Amino acid sequence: MPRTRVSLLLVALLAGCHGGSGGPPPAARPSVLLVTIDTLRADRLTPPLMPALAALAARGASFANARTVVPLTLPAHVSIMTGVRPAAHGVHENGAGRFAGSPAPLARRLKAAGYDTAAFVGAFVLDRRFGLDEGFDTYDDEVPRDPAATDRLEAERPADQVADRALSWLAAHPVGSRPYFLWVHFYDPHAPYTPPPAALARAGGHAYDGEVVFADSQLARLLAAVDGRRERERTLVVVLGDHGESLGEHGERTHGMLLYDAALRVPLVMAGPGVEPGRRTATVTIVDVAPTILARLGLEAGGMEGADVLSALPPDREAYAETDYPQAAGWSPLRALAQGRWKVIVSNETELYDLDADPGETRNVGDARATTARAMAARLGALSKADGARPA
């Protein structure tokens, strides 16, 4: 056979081995461990409450100004996996619709790039019937449910049971084989707060904080397993909250109804290959997670709205958030937009907050700063109009 033809055949074979996705071949790409901790406030990322996550932040990148785009578990996770806001993926509330698979979620993209994919979730609200199993070889959603329960969505299993399943899967995955994408979801900080006694004691008797402590202890098990396999240097670890928790602030006991930062701001930590350590203050949201992961793997993020937050970001980035959940009580849906020091919340009225002077959002300065309030409300209206009609 002529030498030129042999060379062309070799090129074709190598291209096929690379999965046709561009960038390095699958075996050369790092594995990905994505851990989402439900209902986790940004201010709980402290060494006393979350030593494992704090240690990860110390050796990786942490984001001091990260927000969710919707304070509800299912739509927030669809946004994490697709890199777009709810208007683009069509899921706005828990249990009120199924993700239809567009745009392509992270698991499907990584599977196409040669990854083994597995997910282990801690709550029924992320059951496969709602569509997030798209692209996963393994999707462990075996959450026991009480048929007599009044809330059909509220069923969960504790973080140690989720971690046990995930660690068993990881132990069966040969070291040095194909890279993996492992998503683990801990639901524990979500109400009702019923932490194990030891975690409650470590949290000084504060039940929500006890749930946070317990979730962090299970994160520690996952990170120890990666280290035990000597895979730290070739595993990209991303940990974040899907939304926060109001804990009584602004009269909201939990989350979903209001768009104040207690329920929007979340921890976001990344560590591993391609991650320059340091604390970043740029505005980021959960839709930035998937494109940032793909950028570290040398893969394209086509169709995603988010950005690679480990690259240079403009200082005037916007953070959009929404909730339609209040409509269940006959109230107005809410939309919010934060940019720099200012944040506007629009429902049947307009609120403006100076986050630098009033991070607790206790003083509406919309009347005193009417020009700023009108401009930001107009920008928010333009975003909502551009979103167009919602899918049913």
Coordinates of C-alpha atoms in Angstrom, one line a residue:
M1 CA 0.0 0.0 0.0
P2 CA 1.4 3.5 -0.9
R3 CA 2.9 5.4 2.1
T4 CA 0.5 8.3 1.6
R5 CA -2.5 6.1 1.8
V6 CA -1.2 4.5 4.9
S7 CA -0.7 7.9 6.5
L8 CA -4.3 9.0 5.6
L9 CA -5.7 5.8 7.1
L10 CA -3.8 6.4 10.3
V11 CA -5.1 10.0 10.5
A12 CA -8.6 8.7 10.1
L13 CA -8.3 6.1 12.7
L14 CA -6.8 8.5 15.2
A15 CA -9.6 11.0 14.5
G16 CA -12.1 8.3 15.2
C17 CA -10.4 7.4 18.5
H18 CA -10.7 11.1 19.6
G19 CA -14.5 10.8 19.5
G20 CA -14.8 13.4 16.8
S21 CA -15.1 16.2 19.4
G22 CA -11.9 18.0 18.8
G23 CA -9.2 18.7 21.4
P24 CA -7.2 15.9 23.1
P25 CA -8.2 12.2 22.9
P26 CA -10.6 11.0 25.7
A27 CA -7.9 9.2 27.7
A28 CA -5.9 12.5 27.9
R29 CA -8.8 14.5 29.3
P30 CA -9.3 14.8 33.1
S31 CA -12.3 13.2 34.8
V32 CA -15.0 15.4 36.3
L33 CA -16.5 15.2 39.7
L34 CA -19.5 17.6 40.0
V35 CA -21.1 17.9 43.5
T36 CA -24.3 19.9 43.9
I37 CA -25.4 20.6 47.5
D38 CA -29.0 21.6 47.6
T39 CA -30.2 24.7 49.4
L40 CA -26.7 25.8 50.4
R41 CA -26.2 29.5 51.4
A42 CA -23.0 31.2 50.3
D43 CA -22.3 32.3 53.8
R44 CA -22.0 28.7 55.1
L45 CA -18.7 28.2 53.3
T46 CA -16.6 28.5 56.5
P47 CA -14.0 26.1 57.9
P48 CA -16.0 25.3 61.1
L49 CA -19.1 24.3 59.1
M50 CA -17.6 23.0 55.8
P51 CA -13.9 22.1 56.4
A52 CA -13.8 19.9 53.3
L53 CA -15.2 22.5 50.9
A54 CA -13.1 25.2 52.6
A55 CA -10.0 23.2 52.0
L56 CA -11.0 22.6 48.4
A57 CA -11.5 26.4 48.0
A58 CA -8.0 27.0 49.5
R59 CA -6.3 24.9 46.8
G60 CA -8.6 25.9 44.0
A61 CA -10.8 28.7 42.7
S62 CA -13.7 30.1 44.7
F63 CA -16.3 32.6 43.6
A64 CA -17.5 35.2 46.1
N65 CA -20.3 36.5 43.9
A66 CA -22.1 33.5 42.5
R67 CA -25.8 33.3 42.2
T68 CA -28.5 30.9 41.0
V69 CA -30.9 31.8 38.2
V70 CA -33.9 30.3 39.9
P71 CA -34.3 29.3 43.6
L72 CA -35.9 25.9 42.9
T73 CA -34.1 22.5 42.6
L74 CA -35.2 21.1 39.3
P75 CA -35.0 24.2 37.1
A76 CA -31.7 25.2 38.8
H77 CA -30.1 21.8 38.0
V78 CA -31.3 21.9 34.4
S79 CA -29.6 25.3 34.1
I80 CA -26.4 23.9 35.7
M81 CA -26.4 21.1 33.2
T82 CA -27.3 23.0 30.1
G83 CA -25.6 26.4 30.7
V84 CA -28.8 28.3 29.9
R85 CA -31.6 30.1 31.8
P86 CA -35.0 28.5 32.3
A87 CA -36.5 30.3 29.3
A88 CA -34.1 28.5 27.0
H89 CA -34.5 25.0 28.5
G90 CA -38.2 25.3 29.4
V91 CA -38.3 24.1 33.0
H92 CA -39.4 26.8 35.4
E93 CA -40.8 24.9 38.4
N94 CA -40.3 21.7 40.3
G95 CA -42.5 18.9 39.0
A96 CA -44.3 21.1 36.5
G97 CA -42.5 19.9 33.3
R98 CA -39.8 17.7 31.9
F99 CA -36.6 18.8 30.4
A100 CA -36.9 17.9 26.7
G101 CA -33.2 17.5 26.1
S102 CA -32.3 20.8 24.4
P103 CA -29.9 22.3 24.5
A104 CA -27.6 19.3 24.9
P105 CA -26.8 18.8 28.6
L106 CA -23.4 18.3 30.0
A107 CA -23.6 14.5 30.4
R108 CA -24.6 14.0 26.7
R109 CA -21.7 16.1 25.5
L110 CA -19.2 14.3 27.7
K111 CA -20.6 10.9 26.8
A112 CA -20.1 11.8 23.1
A113 CA -16.5 12.8 24.0
G114 CA -15.7 9.3 25.3
Y115 CA -16.6 9.7 29.0
D116 CA -18.2 7.2 31.3
T117 CA -21.1 9.0 32.9
A118 CA -22.9 8.4 36.2
A119 CA -25.3 10.4 38.5
F120 CA -26.4 9.8 42.1
V121 CA -29.2 12.1 43.3
G122 CA -30.6 12.6 46.8
A123 CA -34.2 13.7 46.1
F124 CA -37.2 12.7 44.1
V125 CA -37.5 16.1 42.6
L126 CA -34.5 15.1 40.3
D127 CA -36.1 11.7 39.4
R128 CA -35.4 10.6 35.8
R129 CA -39.0 11.3 34.8
F130 CA -38.1 15.0 34.8
G131 CA -35.4 14.5 32.1
L132 CA -32.0 15.0 33.8
D133 CA -30.9 11.4 33.1
E134 CA -30.2 12.5 29.6
G135 CA -26.6 11.3 28.7
F136 CA -25.9 9.3 31.8
D137 CA -25.0 5.6 31.6
T138 CA -26.0 5.3 35.2
Y139 CA -28.7 7.4 36.8
D140 CA -29.3 6.3 40.4
D141 CA -32.5 8.0 41.6
E142 CA -33.7 5.3 44.0
V143 CA -35.2 7.6 46.5
P144 CA -37.9 5.9 48.7
R145 CA -41.3 7.7 48.7
D146 CA -44.1 7.6 51.2
P147 CA -47.3 7.0 49.2
A148 CA -49.3 8.7 51.9
A149 CA -47.2 11.9 51.8
T150 CA -49.2 15.1 51.1
D151 CA -46.4 16.6 49.1
R152 CA -45.7 14.4 46.1
L153 CA -42.3 15.9 45.4
E154 CA -40.8 15.9 48.9
A155 CA -38.9 12.6 49.2
E156 CA -35.2 12.4 49.9
R157 CA -32.4 10.1 51.0
P158 CA -29.5 11.2 53.2
A159 CA -26.1 12.2 51.9
D160 CA -24.3 9.2 53.3
Q161 CA -26.5 6.8 51.3
V162 CA -26.0 8.9 48.1
A163 CA -22.2 8.9 48.8
D164 CA -22.2 5.1 49.4
R165 CA -23.7 4.5 46.0
A166 CA -21.3 7.0 44.3
L167 CA -18.3 5.5 46.0
S168 CA -19.3 2.0 45.0
W169 CA -19.5 3.1 41.4
L170 CA -16.2 4.9 41.5
A171 CA -14.5 1.8 43.1
A172 CA -15.7 -0.3 40.2
H173 CA -14.3 2.2 37.6
P174 CA -10.8 1.1 36.8
V175 CA -8.1 3.6 37.6
G176 CA -6.4 5.0 34.5
S177 CA -9.2 3.8 32.2
R178 CA -11.7 6.1 30.3
P179 CA -12.3 9.5 32.1
Y180 CA -15.5 9.7 33.9
F181 CA -18.2 12.4 34.6
L182 CA -19.6 11.7 38.1
W183 CA -22.4 13.9 39.4
V184 CA -23.4 13.6 43.0
H185 CA -26.3 15.5 44.5
F186 CA -26.8 16.0 48.3
Y187 CA -30.2 17.2 49.3
D188 CA -29.7 17.4 53.1
P189 CA -29.7 21.2 53.7
H190 CA -33.2 21.4 52.2
A191 CA -36.1 21.5 54.7
P192 CA -37.0 19.7 56.9
Y193 CA -33.7 20.0 58.7
T194 CA -33.0 16.7 60.5
P195 CA -29.3 16.2 60.7
P196 CA -27.7 13.3 62.5
P197 CA -27.0 14.1 66.2
A198 CA -23.2 14.4 65.8
A199 CA -23.6 16.9 62.9
L200 CA -26.2 18.8 64.9
A201 CA -23.8 19.0 67.9
R202 CA -21.0 20.3 65.6
A203 CA -23.3 23.0 64.4
G204 CA -24.1 24.2 67.9
G205 CA -27.6 22.9 67.8
H206 CA -28.6 24.8 64.6
A207 CA -30.5 22.3 62.5
Y208 CA -29.9 23.9 59.1
D209 CA -26.2 24.2 59.8
G210 CA -26.1 20.6 61.0
E211 CA -27.4 19.5 57.6
V212 CA -24.6 21.6 56.0
V213 CA -22.0 20.0 58.3
F214 CA -23.3 16.5 57.4
A215 CA -23.3 17.2 53.6
D216 CA -19.7 18.5 53.9
S217 CA -18.6 15.3 55.7
Q218 CA -19.9 13.3 52.7
L219 CA -18.1 15.6 50.3
A220 CA -15.0 14.8 52.3
R221 CA -15.5 11.1 51.6
L222 CA -15.8 11.7 47.8
L223 CA -12.6 13.9 47.8
A224 CA -10.7 11.3 49.9
A225 CA -11.7 8.6 47.4
V226 CA -10.3 10.6 44.5
D227 CA -7.1 11.2 46.4
G228 CA -7.0 7.5 47.3
R229 CA -7.0 6.6 43.7
R230 CA -4.2 9.1 43.1
E231 CA -6.4 11.0 40.7
R232 CA -6.4 14.5 42.2
E233 CA -4.1 15.9 39.5
R234 CA -6.3 14.6 36.7
T235 CA -9.8 15.2 38.2
L236 CA -11.6 18.5 37.8
V237 CA -13.8 19.0 40.9
V238 CA -16.7 21.4 40.9
V239 CA -18.9 22.0 44.0
L240 CA -21.7 24.4 44.2
G241 CA -25.2 25.1 45.7
D242 CA -28.2 25.1 43.4
H243 CA -29.8 27.9 45.4
G244 CA -29.7 29.3 48.9
E245 CA -32.1 29.5 51.8
S246 CA -33.8 32.5 53.4
L247 CA -34.0 31.2 56.9
G248 CA -36.6 33.8 57.8
E249 CA -35.0 36.8 56.1
H250 CA -37.6 39.0 54.4
G251 CA -40.3 36.9 56.0
E252 CA -39.4 33.8 53.8
R253 CA -38.8 30.7 55.8
T254 CA -37.2 28.6 53.0
H255 CA -36.9 29.5 49.3
G256 CA -38.7 29.8 46.0
M257 CA -41.1 32.7 46.6
L258 CA -38.6 35.6 46.8
L259 CA -35.5 36.7 44.9
Y260 CA -33.4 38.2 47.7
D261 CA -29.7 37.1 47.8
A262 CA -30.2 34.9 50.8
A263 CA -31.9 32.5 48.4
L264 CA -29.9 33.3 45.3
R265 CA -26.2 33.5 46.4
V266 CA -24.4 30.1 46.5
P267 CA -20.9 28.8 47.0
L268 CA -19.0 27.9 43.8
V269 CA -15.6 26.1 44.1
M270 CA -13.5 24.5 41.4
A271 CA -10.1 22.7 41.6
G272 CA -8.0 20.6 39.4
P273 CA -6.4 20.7 35.9
G274 CA -6.7 24.1 34.2
V275 CA -7.9 25.8 37.4
E276 CA -5.7 28.7 38.6
P277 CA -6.2 29.0 42.4
G278 CA -7.5 32.1 43.9
R279 CA -10.6 34.0 45.1
R280 CA -12.6 35.7 42.4
T281 CA -15.1 38.5 42.9
A282 CA -16.6 38.7 39.3
T283 CA -20.3 38.2 38.9
V284 CA -21.0 34.6 37.9
T285 CA -24.1 32.4 37.9
I286 CA -24.9 28.7 37.7
V287 CA -25.3 28.8 33.9
D288 CA -21.5 29.4 33.8
V289 CA -20.7 26.0 35.3
A290 CA -21.1 23.8 32.2
P291 CA -19.2 26.0 29.8
T292 CA -16.4 26.4 32.3
I293 CA -16.1 22.6 32.7
L294 CA -16.1 22.1 28.9
A295 CA -13.4 24.7 28.4
R296 CA -11.1 22.9 30.9
L297 CA -11.6 19.7 28.8
G298 CA -11.0 21.4 25.5
L299 CA -14.6 20.9 24.3
E300 CA -17.0 23.3 22.7
A301 CA -19.9 24.9 24.6
G302 CA -22.1 25.6 21.6
G303 CA -25.6 26.7 22.4
M304 CA -24.8 27.7 26.0
E305 CA -25.4 31.2 27.4
G306 CA -22.9 31.0 30.1
A307 CA -19.2 31.8 30.0
D308 CA -15.9 30.3 31.0
V309 CA -15.5 32.0 34.4
L310 CA -11.9 31.1 34.6
S311 CA -11.1 33.3 31.7
A312 CA -11.3 37.1 31.7
L313 CA -14.8 38.4 32.4
P314 CA -16.2 41.9 31.8
P315 CA -16.6 43.9 35.0
D316 CA -20.3 44.8 34.2
R317 CA -21.7 41.2 34.0
E318 CA -25.3 40.8 34.8
A319 CA -26.9 38.1 37.0
Y320 CA -30.5 37.3 36.1
A321 CA -32.9 35.4 38.3
E322 CA -36.6 34.4 38.2
T323 CA -39.3 32.6 40.0
D324 CA -42.8 31.7 38.9
Y325 CA -43.5 29.8 42.1
P326 CA -45.4 32.6 43.7
Q327 CA -48.2 32.2 41.1
A328 CA -49.2 29.0 43.0
A329 CA -50.3 31.3 45.8
G330 CA -52.0 33.8 43.5
W331 CA -49.1 36.2 43.7
S332 CA -47.0 37.8 41.0
P333 CA -44.0 36.1 39.4
L334 CA -40.7 37.8 40.1
R335 CA -37.7 38.7 38.0
A336 CA -34.4 40.1 39.3
L337 CA -31.2 41.5 37.8
A338 CA -28.0 42.3 39.6
Q339 CA -25.2 44.3 38.1
G340 CA -22.3 45.7 40.0
R341 CA -23.5 47.3 43.2
W342 CA -27.2 47.5 42.1
K343 CA -29.9 44.9 42.1
V344 CA -33.5 45.4 40.9
I345 CA -36.4 43.1 41.6
V346 CA -39.6 43.5 39.6
S347 CA -43.0 42.0 40.3
N348 CA -46.1 44.1 40.5
E349 CA -43.8 46.8 41.9
T350 CA -40.1 47.6 41.5
E351 CA -37.4 47.4 44.2
L352 CA -33.8 48.6 43.9
Y353 CA -31.0 47.7 46.3
D354 CA -27.5 49.0 46.8
L355 CA -25.7 45.8 47.5
D356 CA -22.5 47.5 48.5
A357 CA -24.1 49.7 51.2
D358 CA -26.9 47.2 52.0
P359 CA -26.0 43.6 51.3
G360 CA -29.0 42.4 53.3
E361 CA -31.3 44.2 50.9
T362 CA -33.2 45.9 53.8
R363 CA -33.6 49.4 52.2
N364 CA -35.4 49.8 48.9
V365 CA -33.8 52.9 47.3
G366 CA -35.9 52.8 44.1
D367 CA -37.4 56.3 44.8
A368 CA -34.1 57.9 45.6
R369 CA -32.4 56.3 42.6
A370 CA -35.3 56.4 40.2
T371 CA -33.2 56.7 37.1
T372 CA -31.2 53.6 38.0
A373 CA -34.3 51.7 38.9
R374 CA -36.0 52.6 35.6
A375 CA -33.0 51.7 33.6
M376 CA -32.4 48.3 35.2
A377 CA -36.2 47.5 35.1
A378 CA -36.1 48.3 31.4
R379 CA -33.2 46.0 30.9
L380 CA -34.9 43.3 32.8
G381 CA -38.0 43.8 30.7
A382 CA -36.0 43.5 27.5
L383 CA -34.5 40.2 28.7
S384 CA -37.9 38.9 29.5
K385 CA -39.3 40.0 26.1
A386 CA -36.3 38.4 24.3
D387 CA -37.1 35.1 26.1
G388 CA -40.4 35.0 24.2
A389 CA -43.3 32.7 25.0
R390 CA -42.7 30.0 27.6
P391 CA -43.3 26.3 26.7
A392 CA -46.3 24.9 28.4

